[in-house]
Short mmCIF file of C-alpha atoms in Angstrom, two decimals:
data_model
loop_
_atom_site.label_atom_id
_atom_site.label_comp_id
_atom_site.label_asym_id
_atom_site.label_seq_id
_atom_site.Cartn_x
_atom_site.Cartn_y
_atom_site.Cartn_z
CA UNK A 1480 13.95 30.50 15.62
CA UNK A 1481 13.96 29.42 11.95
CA UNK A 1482 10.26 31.14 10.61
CA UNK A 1483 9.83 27.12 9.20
CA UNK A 1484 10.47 25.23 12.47
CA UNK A 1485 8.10 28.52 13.41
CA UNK A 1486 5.61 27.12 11.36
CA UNK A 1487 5.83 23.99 12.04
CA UNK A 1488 5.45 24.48 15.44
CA UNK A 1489 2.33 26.28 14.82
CA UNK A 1490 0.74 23.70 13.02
CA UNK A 1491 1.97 20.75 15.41
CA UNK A 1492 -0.52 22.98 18.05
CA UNK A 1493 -3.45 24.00 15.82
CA UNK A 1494 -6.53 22.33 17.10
CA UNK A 1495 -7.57 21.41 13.40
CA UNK A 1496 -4.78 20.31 10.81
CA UNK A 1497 -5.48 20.38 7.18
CA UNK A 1498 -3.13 17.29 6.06
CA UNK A 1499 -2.99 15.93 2.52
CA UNK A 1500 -2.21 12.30 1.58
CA UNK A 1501 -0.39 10.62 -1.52
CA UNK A 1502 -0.56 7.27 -2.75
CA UNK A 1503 1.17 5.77 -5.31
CA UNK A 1504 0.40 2.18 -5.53
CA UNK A 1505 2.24 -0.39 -8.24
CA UNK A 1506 -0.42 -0.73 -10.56
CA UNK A 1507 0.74 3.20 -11.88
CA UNK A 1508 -2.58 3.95 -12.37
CA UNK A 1509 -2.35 7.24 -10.50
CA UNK A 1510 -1.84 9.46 -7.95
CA UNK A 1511 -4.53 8.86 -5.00
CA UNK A 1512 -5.08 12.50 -3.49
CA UNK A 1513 -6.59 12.93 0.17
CA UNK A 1514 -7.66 16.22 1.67
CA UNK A 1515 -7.83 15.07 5.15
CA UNK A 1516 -8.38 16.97 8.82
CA UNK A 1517 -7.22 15.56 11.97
CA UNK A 1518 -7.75 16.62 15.20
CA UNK A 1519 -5.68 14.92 18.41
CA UNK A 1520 -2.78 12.58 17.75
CA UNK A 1521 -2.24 8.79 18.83
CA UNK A 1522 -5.80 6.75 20.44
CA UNK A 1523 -7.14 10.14 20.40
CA UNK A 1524 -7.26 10.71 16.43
CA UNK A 1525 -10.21 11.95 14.77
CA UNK A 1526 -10.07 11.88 11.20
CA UNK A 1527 -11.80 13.20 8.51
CA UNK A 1528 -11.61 12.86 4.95
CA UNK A 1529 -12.75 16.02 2.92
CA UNK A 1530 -12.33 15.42 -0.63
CA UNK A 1531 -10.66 12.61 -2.78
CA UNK A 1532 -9.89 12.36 -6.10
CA UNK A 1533 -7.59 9.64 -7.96
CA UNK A 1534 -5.63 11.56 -10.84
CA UNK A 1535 -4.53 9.48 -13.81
CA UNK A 1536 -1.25 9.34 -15.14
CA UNK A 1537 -0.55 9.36 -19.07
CA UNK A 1538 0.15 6.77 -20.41
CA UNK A 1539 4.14 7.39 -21.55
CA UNK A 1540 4.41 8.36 -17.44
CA UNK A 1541 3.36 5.11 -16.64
CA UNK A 1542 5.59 3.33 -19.00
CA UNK A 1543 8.48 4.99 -17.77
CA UNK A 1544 7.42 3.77 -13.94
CA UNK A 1545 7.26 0.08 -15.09
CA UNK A 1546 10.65 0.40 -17.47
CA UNK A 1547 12.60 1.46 -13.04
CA UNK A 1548 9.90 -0.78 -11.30
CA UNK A 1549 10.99 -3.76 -9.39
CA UNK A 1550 14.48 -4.33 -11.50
CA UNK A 1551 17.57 -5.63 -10.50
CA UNK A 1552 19.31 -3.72 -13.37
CA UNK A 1553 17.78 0.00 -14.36
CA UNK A 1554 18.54 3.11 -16.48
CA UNK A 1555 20.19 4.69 -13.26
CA UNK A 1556 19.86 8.45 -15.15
CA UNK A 1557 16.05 7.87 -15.58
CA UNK A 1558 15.99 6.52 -12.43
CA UNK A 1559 17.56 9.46 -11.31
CA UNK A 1560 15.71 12.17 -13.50
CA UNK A 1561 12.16 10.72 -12.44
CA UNK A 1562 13.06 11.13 -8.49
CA UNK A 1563 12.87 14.96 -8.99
CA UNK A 1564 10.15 14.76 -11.73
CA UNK A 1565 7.70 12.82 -9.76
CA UNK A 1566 7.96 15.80 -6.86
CA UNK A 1567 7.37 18.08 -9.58
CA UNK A 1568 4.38 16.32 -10.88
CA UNK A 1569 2.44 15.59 -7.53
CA UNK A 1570 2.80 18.91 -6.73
CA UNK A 1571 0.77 20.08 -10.05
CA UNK A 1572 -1.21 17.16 -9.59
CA UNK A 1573 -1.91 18.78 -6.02
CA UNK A 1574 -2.57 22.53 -7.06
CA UNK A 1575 -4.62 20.79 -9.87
CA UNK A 1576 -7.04 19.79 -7.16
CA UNK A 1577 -7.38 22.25 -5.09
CA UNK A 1578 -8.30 24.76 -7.57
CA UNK A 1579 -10.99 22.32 -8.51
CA UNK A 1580 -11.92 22.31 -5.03
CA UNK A 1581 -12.00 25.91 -4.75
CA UNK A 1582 -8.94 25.63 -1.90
CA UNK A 1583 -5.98 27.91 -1.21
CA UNK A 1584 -2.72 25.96 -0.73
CA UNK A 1585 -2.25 28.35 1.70
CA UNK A 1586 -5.02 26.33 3.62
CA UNK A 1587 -2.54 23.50 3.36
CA UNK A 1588 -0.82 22.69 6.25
CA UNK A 1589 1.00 19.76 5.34
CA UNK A 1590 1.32 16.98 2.05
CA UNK A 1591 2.44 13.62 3.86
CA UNK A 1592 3.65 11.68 0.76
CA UNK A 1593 4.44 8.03 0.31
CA UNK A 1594 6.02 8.14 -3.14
CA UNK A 1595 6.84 5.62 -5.66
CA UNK A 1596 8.06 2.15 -4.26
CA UNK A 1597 10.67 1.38 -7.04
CA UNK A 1598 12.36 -1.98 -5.32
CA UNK A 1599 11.71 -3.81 -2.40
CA UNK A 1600 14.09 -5.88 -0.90
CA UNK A 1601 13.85 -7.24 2.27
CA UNK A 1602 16.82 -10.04 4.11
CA UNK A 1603 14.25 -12.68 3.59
CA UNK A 1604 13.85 -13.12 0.48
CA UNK A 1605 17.78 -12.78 -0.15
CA UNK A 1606 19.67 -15.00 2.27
CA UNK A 1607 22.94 -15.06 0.45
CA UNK A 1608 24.18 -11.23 1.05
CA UNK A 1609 25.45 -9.70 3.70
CA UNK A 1610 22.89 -6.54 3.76
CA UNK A 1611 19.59 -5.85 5.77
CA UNK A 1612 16.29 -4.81 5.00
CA UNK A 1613 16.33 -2.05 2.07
CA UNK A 1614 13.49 -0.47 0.30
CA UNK A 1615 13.05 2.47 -2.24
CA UNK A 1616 10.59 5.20 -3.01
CA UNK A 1617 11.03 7.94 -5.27
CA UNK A 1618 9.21 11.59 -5.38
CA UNK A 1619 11.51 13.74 -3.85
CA UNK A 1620 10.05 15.94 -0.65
CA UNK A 1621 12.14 18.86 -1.38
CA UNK A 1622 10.69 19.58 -5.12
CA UNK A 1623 7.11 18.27 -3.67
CA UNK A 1624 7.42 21.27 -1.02
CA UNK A 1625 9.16 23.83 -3.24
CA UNK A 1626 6.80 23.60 -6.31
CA UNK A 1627 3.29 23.28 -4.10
CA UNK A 1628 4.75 25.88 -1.18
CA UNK A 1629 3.47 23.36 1.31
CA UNK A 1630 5.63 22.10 3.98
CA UNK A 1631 5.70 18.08 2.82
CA UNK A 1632 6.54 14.71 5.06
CA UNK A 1633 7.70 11.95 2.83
CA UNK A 1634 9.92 8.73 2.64
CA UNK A 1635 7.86 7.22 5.86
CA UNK A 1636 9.46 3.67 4.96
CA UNK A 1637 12.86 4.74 5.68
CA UNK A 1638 12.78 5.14 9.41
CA UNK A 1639 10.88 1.56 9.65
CA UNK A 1640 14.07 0.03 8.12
CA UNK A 1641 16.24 1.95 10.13
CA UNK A 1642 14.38 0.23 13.41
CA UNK A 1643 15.23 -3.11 12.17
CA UNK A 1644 12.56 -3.86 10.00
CA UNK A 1645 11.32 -4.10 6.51
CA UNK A 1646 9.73 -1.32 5.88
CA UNK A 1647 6.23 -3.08 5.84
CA UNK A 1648 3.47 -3.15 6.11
CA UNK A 1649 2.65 0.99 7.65
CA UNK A 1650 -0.69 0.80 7.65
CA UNK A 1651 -0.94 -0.90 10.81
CA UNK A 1652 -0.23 2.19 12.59
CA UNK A 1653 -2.97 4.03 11.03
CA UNK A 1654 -5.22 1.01 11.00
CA UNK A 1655 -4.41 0.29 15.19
CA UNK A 1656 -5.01 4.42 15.45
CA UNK A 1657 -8.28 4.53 13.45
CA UNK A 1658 -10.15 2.00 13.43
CA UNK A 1659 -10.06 -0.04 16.72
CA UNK A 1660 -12.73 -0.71 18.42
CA UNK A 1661 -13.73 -1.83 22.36
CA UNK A 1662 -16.27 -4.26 20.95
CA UNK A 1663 -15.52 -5.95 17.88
CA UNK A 1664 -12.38 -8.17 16.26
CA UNK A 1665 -11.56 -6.91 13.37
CA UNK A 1666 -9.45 -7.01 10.53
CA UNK A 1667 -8.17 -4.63 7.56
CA UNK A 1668 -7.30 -6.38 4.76
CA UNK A 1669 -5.62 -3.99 1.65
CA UNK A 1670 -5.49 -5.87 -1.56
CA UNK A 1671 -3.56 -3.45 -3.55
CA UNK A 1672 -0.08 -4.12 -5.37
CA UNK A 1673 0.63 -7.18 -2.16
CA UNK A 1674 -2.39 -8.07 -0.04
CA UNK A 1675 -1.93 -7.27 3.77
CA UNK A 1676 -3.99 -6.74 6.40
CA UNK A 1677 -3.95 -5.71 10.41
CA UNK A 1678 -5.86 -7.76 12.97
CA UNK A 1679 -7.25 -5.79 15.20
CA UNK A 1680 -8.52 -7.23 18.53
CA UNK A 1681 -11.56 -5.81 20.47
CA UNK A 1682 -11.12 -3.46 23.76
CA UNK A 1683 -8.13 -1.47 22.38
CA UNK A 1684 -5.81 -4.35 22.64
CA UNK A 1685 -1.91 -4.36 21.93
CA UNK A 1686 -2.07 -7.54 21.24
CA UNK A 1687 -2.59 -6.84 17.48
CA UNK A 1688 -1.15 -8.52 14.12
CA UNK A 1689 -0.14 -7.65 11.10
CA UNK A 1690 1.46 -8.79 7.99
CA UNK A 1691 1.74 -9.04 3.81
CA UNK A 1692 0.42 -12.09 3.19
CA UNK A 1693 1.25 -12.68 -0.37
CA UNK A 1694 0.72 -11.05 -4.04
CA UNK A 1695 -2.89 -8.47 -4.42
CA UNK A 1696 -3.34 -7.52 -7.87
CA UNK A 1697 0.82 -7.58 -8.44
CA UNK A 1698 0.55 -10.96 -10.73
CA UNK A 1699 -2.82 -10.41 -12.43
CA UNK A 1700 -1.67 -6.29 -13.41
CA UNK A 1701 1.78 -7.65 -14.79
CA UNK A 1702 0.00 -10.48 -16.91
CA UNK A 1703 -2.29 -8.04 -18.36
CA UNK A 1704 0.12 -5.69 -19.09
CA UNK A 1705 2.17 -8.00 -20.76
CA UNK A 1706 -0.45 -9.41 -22.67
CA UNK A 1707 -3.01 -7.54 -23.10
CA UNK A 1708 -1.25 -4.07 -25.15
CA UNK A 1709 -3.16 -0.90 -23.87
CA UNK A 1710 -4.59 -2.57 -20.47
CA UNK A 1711 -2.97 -2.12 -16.74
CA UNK A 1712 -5.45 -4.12 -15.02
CA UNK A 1713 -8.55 -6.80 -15.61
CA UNK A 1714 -11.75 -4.41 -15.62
CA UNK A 1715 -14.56 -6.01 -13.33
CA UNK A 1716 -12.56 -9.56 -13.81
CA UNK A 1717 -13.68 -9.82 -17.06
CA UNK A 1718 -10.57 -11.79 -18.19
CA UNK A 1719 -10.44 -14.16 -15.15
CA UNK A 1720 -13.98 -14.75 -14.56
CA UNK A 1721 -14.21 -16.57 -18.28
CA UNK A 1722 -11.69 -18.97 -17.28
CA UNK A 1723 -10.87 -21.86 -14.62
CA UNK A 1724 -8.76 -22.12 -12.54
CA UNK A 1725 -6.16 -25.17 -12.85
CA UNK A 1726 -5.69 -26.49 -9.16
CA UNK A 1727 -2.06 -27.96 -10.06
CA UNK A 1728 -1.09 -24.45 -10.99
CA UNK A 1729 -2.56 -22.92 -8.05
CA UNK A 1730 -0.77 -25.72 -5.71
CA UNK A 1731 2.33 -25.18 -7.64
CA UNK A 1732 2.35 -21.11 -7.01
CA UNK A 1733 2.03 -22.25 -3.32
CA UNK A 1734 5.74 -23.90 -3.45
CA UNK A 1735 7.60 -20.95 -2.17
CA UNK A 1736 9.99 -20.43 1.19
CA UNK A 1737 7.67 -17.53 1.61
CA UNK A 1738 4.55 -19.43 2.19
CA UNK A 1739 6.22 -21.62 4.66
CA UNK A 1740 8.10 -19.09 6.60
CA UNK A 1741 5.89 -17.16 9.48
CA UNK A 1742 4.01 -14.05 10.01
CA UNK A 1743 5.36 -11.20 10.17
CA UNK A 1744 6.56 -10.90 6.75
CA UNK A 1745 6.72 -8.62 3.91
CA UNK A 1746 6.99 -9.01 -0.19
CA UNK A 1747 6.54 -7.14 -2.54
CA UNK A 1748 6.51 -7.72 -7.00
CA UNK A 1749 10.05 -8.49 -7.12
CA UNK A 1750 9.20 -12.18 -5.93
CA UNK A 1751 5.85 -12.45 -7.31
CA UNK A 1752 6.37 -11.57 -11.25
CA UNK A 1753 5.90 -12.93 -14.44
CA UNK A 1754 9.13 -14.81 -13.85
CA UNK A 1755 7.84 -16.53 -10.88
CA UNK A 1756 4.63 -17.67 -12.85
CA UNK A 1757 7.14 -18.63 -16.10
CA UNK A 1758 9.12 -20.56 -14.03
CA UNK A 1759 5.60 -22.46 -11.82
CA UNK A 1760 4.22 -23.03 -15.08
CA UNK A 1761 7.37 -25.03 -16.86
CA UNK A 1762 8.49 -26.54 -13.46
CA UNK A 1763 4.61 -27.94 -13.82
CA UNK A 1764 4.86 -28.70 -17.25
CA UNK A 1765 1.24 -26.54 -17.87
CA UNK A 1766 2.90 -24.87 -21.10
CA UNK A 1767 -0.53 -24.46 -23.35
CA UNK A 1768 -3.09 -22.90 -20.63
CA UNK A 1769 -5.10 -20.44 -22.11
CA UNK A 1770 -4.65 -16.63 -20.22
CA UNK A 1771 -8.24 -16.52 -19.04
CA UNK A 1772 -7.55 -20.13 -17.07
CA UNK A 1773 -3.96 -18.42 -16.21
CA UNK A 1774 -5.96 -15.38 -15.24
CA UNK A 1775 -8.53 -17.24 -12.97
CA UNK A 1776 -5.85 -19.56 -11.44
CA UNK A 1777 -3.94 -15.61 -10.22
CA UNK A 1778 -6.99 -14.81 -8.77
CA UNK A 1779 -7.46 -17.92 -6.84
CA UNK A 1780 -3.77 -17.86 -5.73
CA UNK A 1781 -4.80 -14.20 -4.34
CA UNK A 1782 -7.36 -15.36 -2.58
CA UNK A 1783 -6.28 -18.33 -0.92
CA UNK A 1784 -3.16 -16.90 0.18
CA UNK A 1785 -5.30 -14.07 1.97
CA UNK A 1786 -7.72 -16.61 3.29
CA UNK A 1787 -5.01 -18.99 4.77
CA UNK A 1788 -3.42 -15.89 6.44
CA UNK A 1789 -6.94 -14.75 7.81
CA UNK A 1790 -7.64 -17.95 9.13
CA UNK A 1791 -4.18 -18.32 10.94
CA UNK A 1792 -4.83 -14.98 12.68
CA UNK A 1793 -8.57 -15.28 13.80
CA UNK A 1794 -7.61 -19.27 15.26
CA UNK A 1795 -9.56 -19.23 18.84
CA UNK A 1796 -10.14 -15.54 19.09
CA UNK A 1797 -14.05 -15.35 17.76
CA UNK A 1798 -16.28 -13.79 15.82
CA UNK A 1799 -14.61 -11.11 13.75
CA UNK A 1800 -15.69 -8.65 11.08
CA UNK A 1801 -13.59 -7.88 7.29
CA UNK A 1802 -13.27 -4.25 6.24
CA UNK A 1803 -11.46 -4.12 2.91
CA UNK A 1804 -9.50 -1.53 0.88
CA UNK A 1805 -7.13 -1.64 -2.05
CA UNK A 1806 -7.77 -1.35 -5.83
CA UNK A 1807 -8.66 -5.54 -5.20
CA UNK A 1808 -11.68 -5.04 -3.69
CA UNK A 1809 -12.75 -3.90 -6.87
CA UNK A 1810 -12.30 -7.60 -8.84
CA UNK A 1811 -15.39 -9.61 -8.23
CA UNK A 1812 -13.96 -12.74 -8.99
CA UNK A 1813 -11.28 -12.35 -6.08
CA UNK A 1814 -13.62 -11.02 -3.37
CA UNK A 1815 -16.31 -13.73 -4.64
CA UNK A 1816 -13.55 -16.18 -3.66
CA UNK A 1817 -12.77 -14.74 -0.46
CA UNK A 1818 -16.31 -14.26 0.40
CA UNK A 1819 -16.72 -18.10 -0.32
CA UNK A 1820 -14.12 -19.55 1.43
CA UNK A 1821 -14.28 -17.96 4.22
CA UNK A 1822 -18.02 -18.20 4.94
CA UNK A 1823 -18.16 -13.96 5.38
CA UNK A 1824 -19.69 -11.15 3.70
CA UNK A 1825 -16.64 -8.44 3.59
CA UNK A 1826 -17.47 -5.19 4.59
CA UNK A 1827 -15.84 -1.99 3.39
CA UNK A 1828 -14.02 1.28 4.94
CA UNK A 1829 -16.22 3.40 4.35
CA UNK A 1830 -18.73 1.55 6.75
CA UNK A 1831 -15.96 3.05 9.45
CA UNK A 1832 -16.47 6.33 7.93
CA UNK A 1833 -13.16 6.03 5.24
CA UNK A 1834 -13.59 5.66 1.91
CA UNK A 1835 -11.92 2.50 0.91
CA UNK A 1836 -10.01 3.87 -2.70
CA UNK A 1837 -8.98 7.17 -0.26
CA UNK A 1838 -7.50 4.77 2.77
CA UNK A 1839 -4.01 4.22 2.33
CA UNK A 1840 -3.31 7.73 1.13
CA UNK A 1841 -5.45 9.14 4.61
CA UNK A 1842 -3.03 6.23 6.86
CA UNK A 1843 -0.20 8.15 5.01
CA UNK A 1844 -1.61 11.57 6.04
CA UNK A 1845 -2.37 10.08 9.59
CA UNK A 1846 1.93 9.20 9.77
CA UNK A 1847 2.51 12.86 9.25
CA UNK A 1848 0.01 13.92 11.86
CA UNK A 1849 1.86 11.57 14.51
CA UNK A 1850 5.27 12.98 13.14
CA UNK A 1851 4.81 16.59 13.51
CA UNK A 1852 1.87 16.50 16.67
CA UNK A 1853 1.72 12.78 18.18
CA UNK A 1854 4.36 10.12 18.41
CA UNK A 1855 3.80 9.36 21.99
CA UNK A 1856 1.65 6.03 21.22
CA UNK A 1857 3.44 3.22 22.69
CA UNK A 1858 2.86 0.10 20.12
CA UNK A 1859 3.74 -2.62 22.49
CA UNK A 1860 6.15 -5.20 21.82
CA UNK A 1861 5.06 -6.58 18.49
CA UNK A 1862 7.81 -7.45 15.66
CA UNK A 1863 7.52 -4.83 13.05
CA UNK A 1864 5.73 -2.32 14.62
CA UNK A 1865 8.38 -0.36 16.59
CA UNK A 1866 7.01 2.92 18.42
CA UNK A 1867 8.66 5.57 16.07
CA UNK A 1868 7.54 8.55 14.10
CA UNK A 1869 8.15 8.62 10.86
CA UNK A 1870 8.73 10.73 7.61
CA UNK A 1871 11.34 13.03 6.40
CA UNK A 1872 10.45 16.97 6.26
CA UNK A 1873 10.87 19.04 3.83
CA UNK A 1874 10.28 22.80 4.04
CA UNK A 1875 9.35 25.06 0.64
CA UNK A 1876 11.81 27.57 0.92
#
């Protein structure tokens, strides 16, 4: 036997598996870092999160993400040259922490990482070609595992395209795994780059939903960014909480196929950019608004969209509870509008034992816990949630 499948095999039957999780999300603000250990696989999962840390990129690294990100037409040889960089750089990132947590990587037994989404681009949203769902994340496994020596899972989206779908939204599976619950509806909602969130009915039920629902932070990050020289994102909503919001906007960025088509669906920030809010405000003749109004209206759109898709779900099913994640949950002026229209306090993950900034890189760490030791969970028959394991793997030597 090859001594990796060897290992491999070893860790798929260790009682106790040391897994950690990336995230990358599309605000570039860093690499999310999750020392996580699982015991079980499937229903059975019991997960624990033992240290977290959020590592910033520089600033001429995040530059270079935004000059590939969400582009019909790219530099294909930086394109090419940060694929192999970015494995290279979460694994330092990676041996960064764990000498800071006093940790061998030899400890290690697996790095499940989600990489950088560069372009999403599901049949949806273009009806005139003749190809299916695509998606693309960068952060190639095989430098990942070669520079840290751990044996790494990554490029979990692929295999969900390959099964017919879009490659969106994962964190269902983790979310149906984790956090379900015999006596309580509930539902995850992730405002990070695109809101989504999983409904998760009480008593274990199949009969679970999830979906995108529309843009998170995606519009507010790229107006700041473009506007505001030095800033990626509105600190504490300081920008959009000294404006108003201008309802004929707001009803104008509702005019989209997307907001009439039905659940399940996914987007991502090549619909909802700058060019979608250029084009709403001329089409609405609203030339003149000042970017704190522009700012507030974004934040309402947000919220609304989440609300309306909340609503939808919950329709005749009762009392339910909101645990939320995502760099959104961190904007005061969106959760104060989701808090008010829907009548509900929202709760956090970490009230389920998860720390919500450390959740979608644990869900990612969860996928490569099902790939190497579970994938025996049988989903049901829900559209976009096919029973599969995901995640490519990549040995370090």
């Amino acid at each position: 036997m090859n001594s990796n499948i060897e290992s491999l095999y070893k860790i798929a039957n260790k009682p106790v598996r040391k897994i950690i999780g990336l995230m990358s999300g599309t605000s570039f603000d860093g690499l999310d870092i999750a020392l996580c250990e699982f015991c079980g696989s499937g229903l059975e999962t019991k997960a624990k999160l033992i240290n977290f840390v959020s590592k910033a990129y520089l600033p001429a690294f995040k530059e270079d993400l935004k000059s590939v990100f969400a582009k019909r037409t790219v530099d294909l040889e930086k394109l090419t040259l940060l694929n192999a960089f970015i494995g290279n750089y979460y694994a330092e990132l990676i041996l960064e922490s764990l000498k800071e947590w006093d940790i061998s990587p030899a400890d290690i037994d697996l790095i499940a990482s989600h990489g950088q989404t560069i372009y999403h681009a599901p049949k949806q949203q273009r009806k005139a070609d003749l190809y299916s769902n695509a998606t693309l994340q960068i952060g190639d496994g095989d430098h990942l595992a070669m520079r840290s020596g751990i044996i790494t899972i990554s490029d979990f989206r692929q295999k969900h395209v390959a099964a017919g779908c879009e490659g969106a939204p994962l964190s269902v599976y983790g979310d149906y795994l984790l956090f379900s619950n015999p006596n309580e509806n509930r539902i995850m909602l992730n405002i990070g780059g695109i809101s989504n969130f999983t409904f998760l009915p009480s008593a274990y039920s199949t009969e679970f939903f999830s979906s995108d629902v529309g843009p998170g932070n995606t519009l507010m990050d790229q107006f700041v960014q473009r506007y505001y020289p030095g800033k990626y994102f509105d600190q504490d909503a300081s920008i959009a909480s000294s404006g108003k919001v201008n309802h004929q906007l707001l009803d104008a960025l509702f005019d989209h196929d997307f907001f009439r088509s039905a659940y399940l669906k996914t987007t991502g920030p090549e619909l909802f950019s700058l060019s979608y809010l250029n084009d709403t405000i001329q089409k609405s003749d609203l030339q003149g608004l000042s970017n704190e109004d522009i700012m507030a209206t974004l934040a309402a759109f947000t919220a609304k969209a989440i609300v309306k898709a909340v609503n939808f779900c919950v329709e005749g099913k009762g009392a339910y509870e909101i645990y939320i994640s995502g760099g959104g949950m961190h904007n005061p002026q969106l959760t104060g509008i989701i808090e008010e229209m829907l009548g509900k306090k929202l709760k956090f993950t970490s009230d389920l034992g998860i720390e919500p900034d450390a959740k979608e890189a644990v869900l990612f760490a969860l996928l490569a816990n099902e790939a190497v030791s579970g994938g025996k969970t049988d989903f049901g028959k829900h559209p976009g949630v096919p029973s599969i394991s995901m995640g490519k793997i990549s040995f370090p030597n």
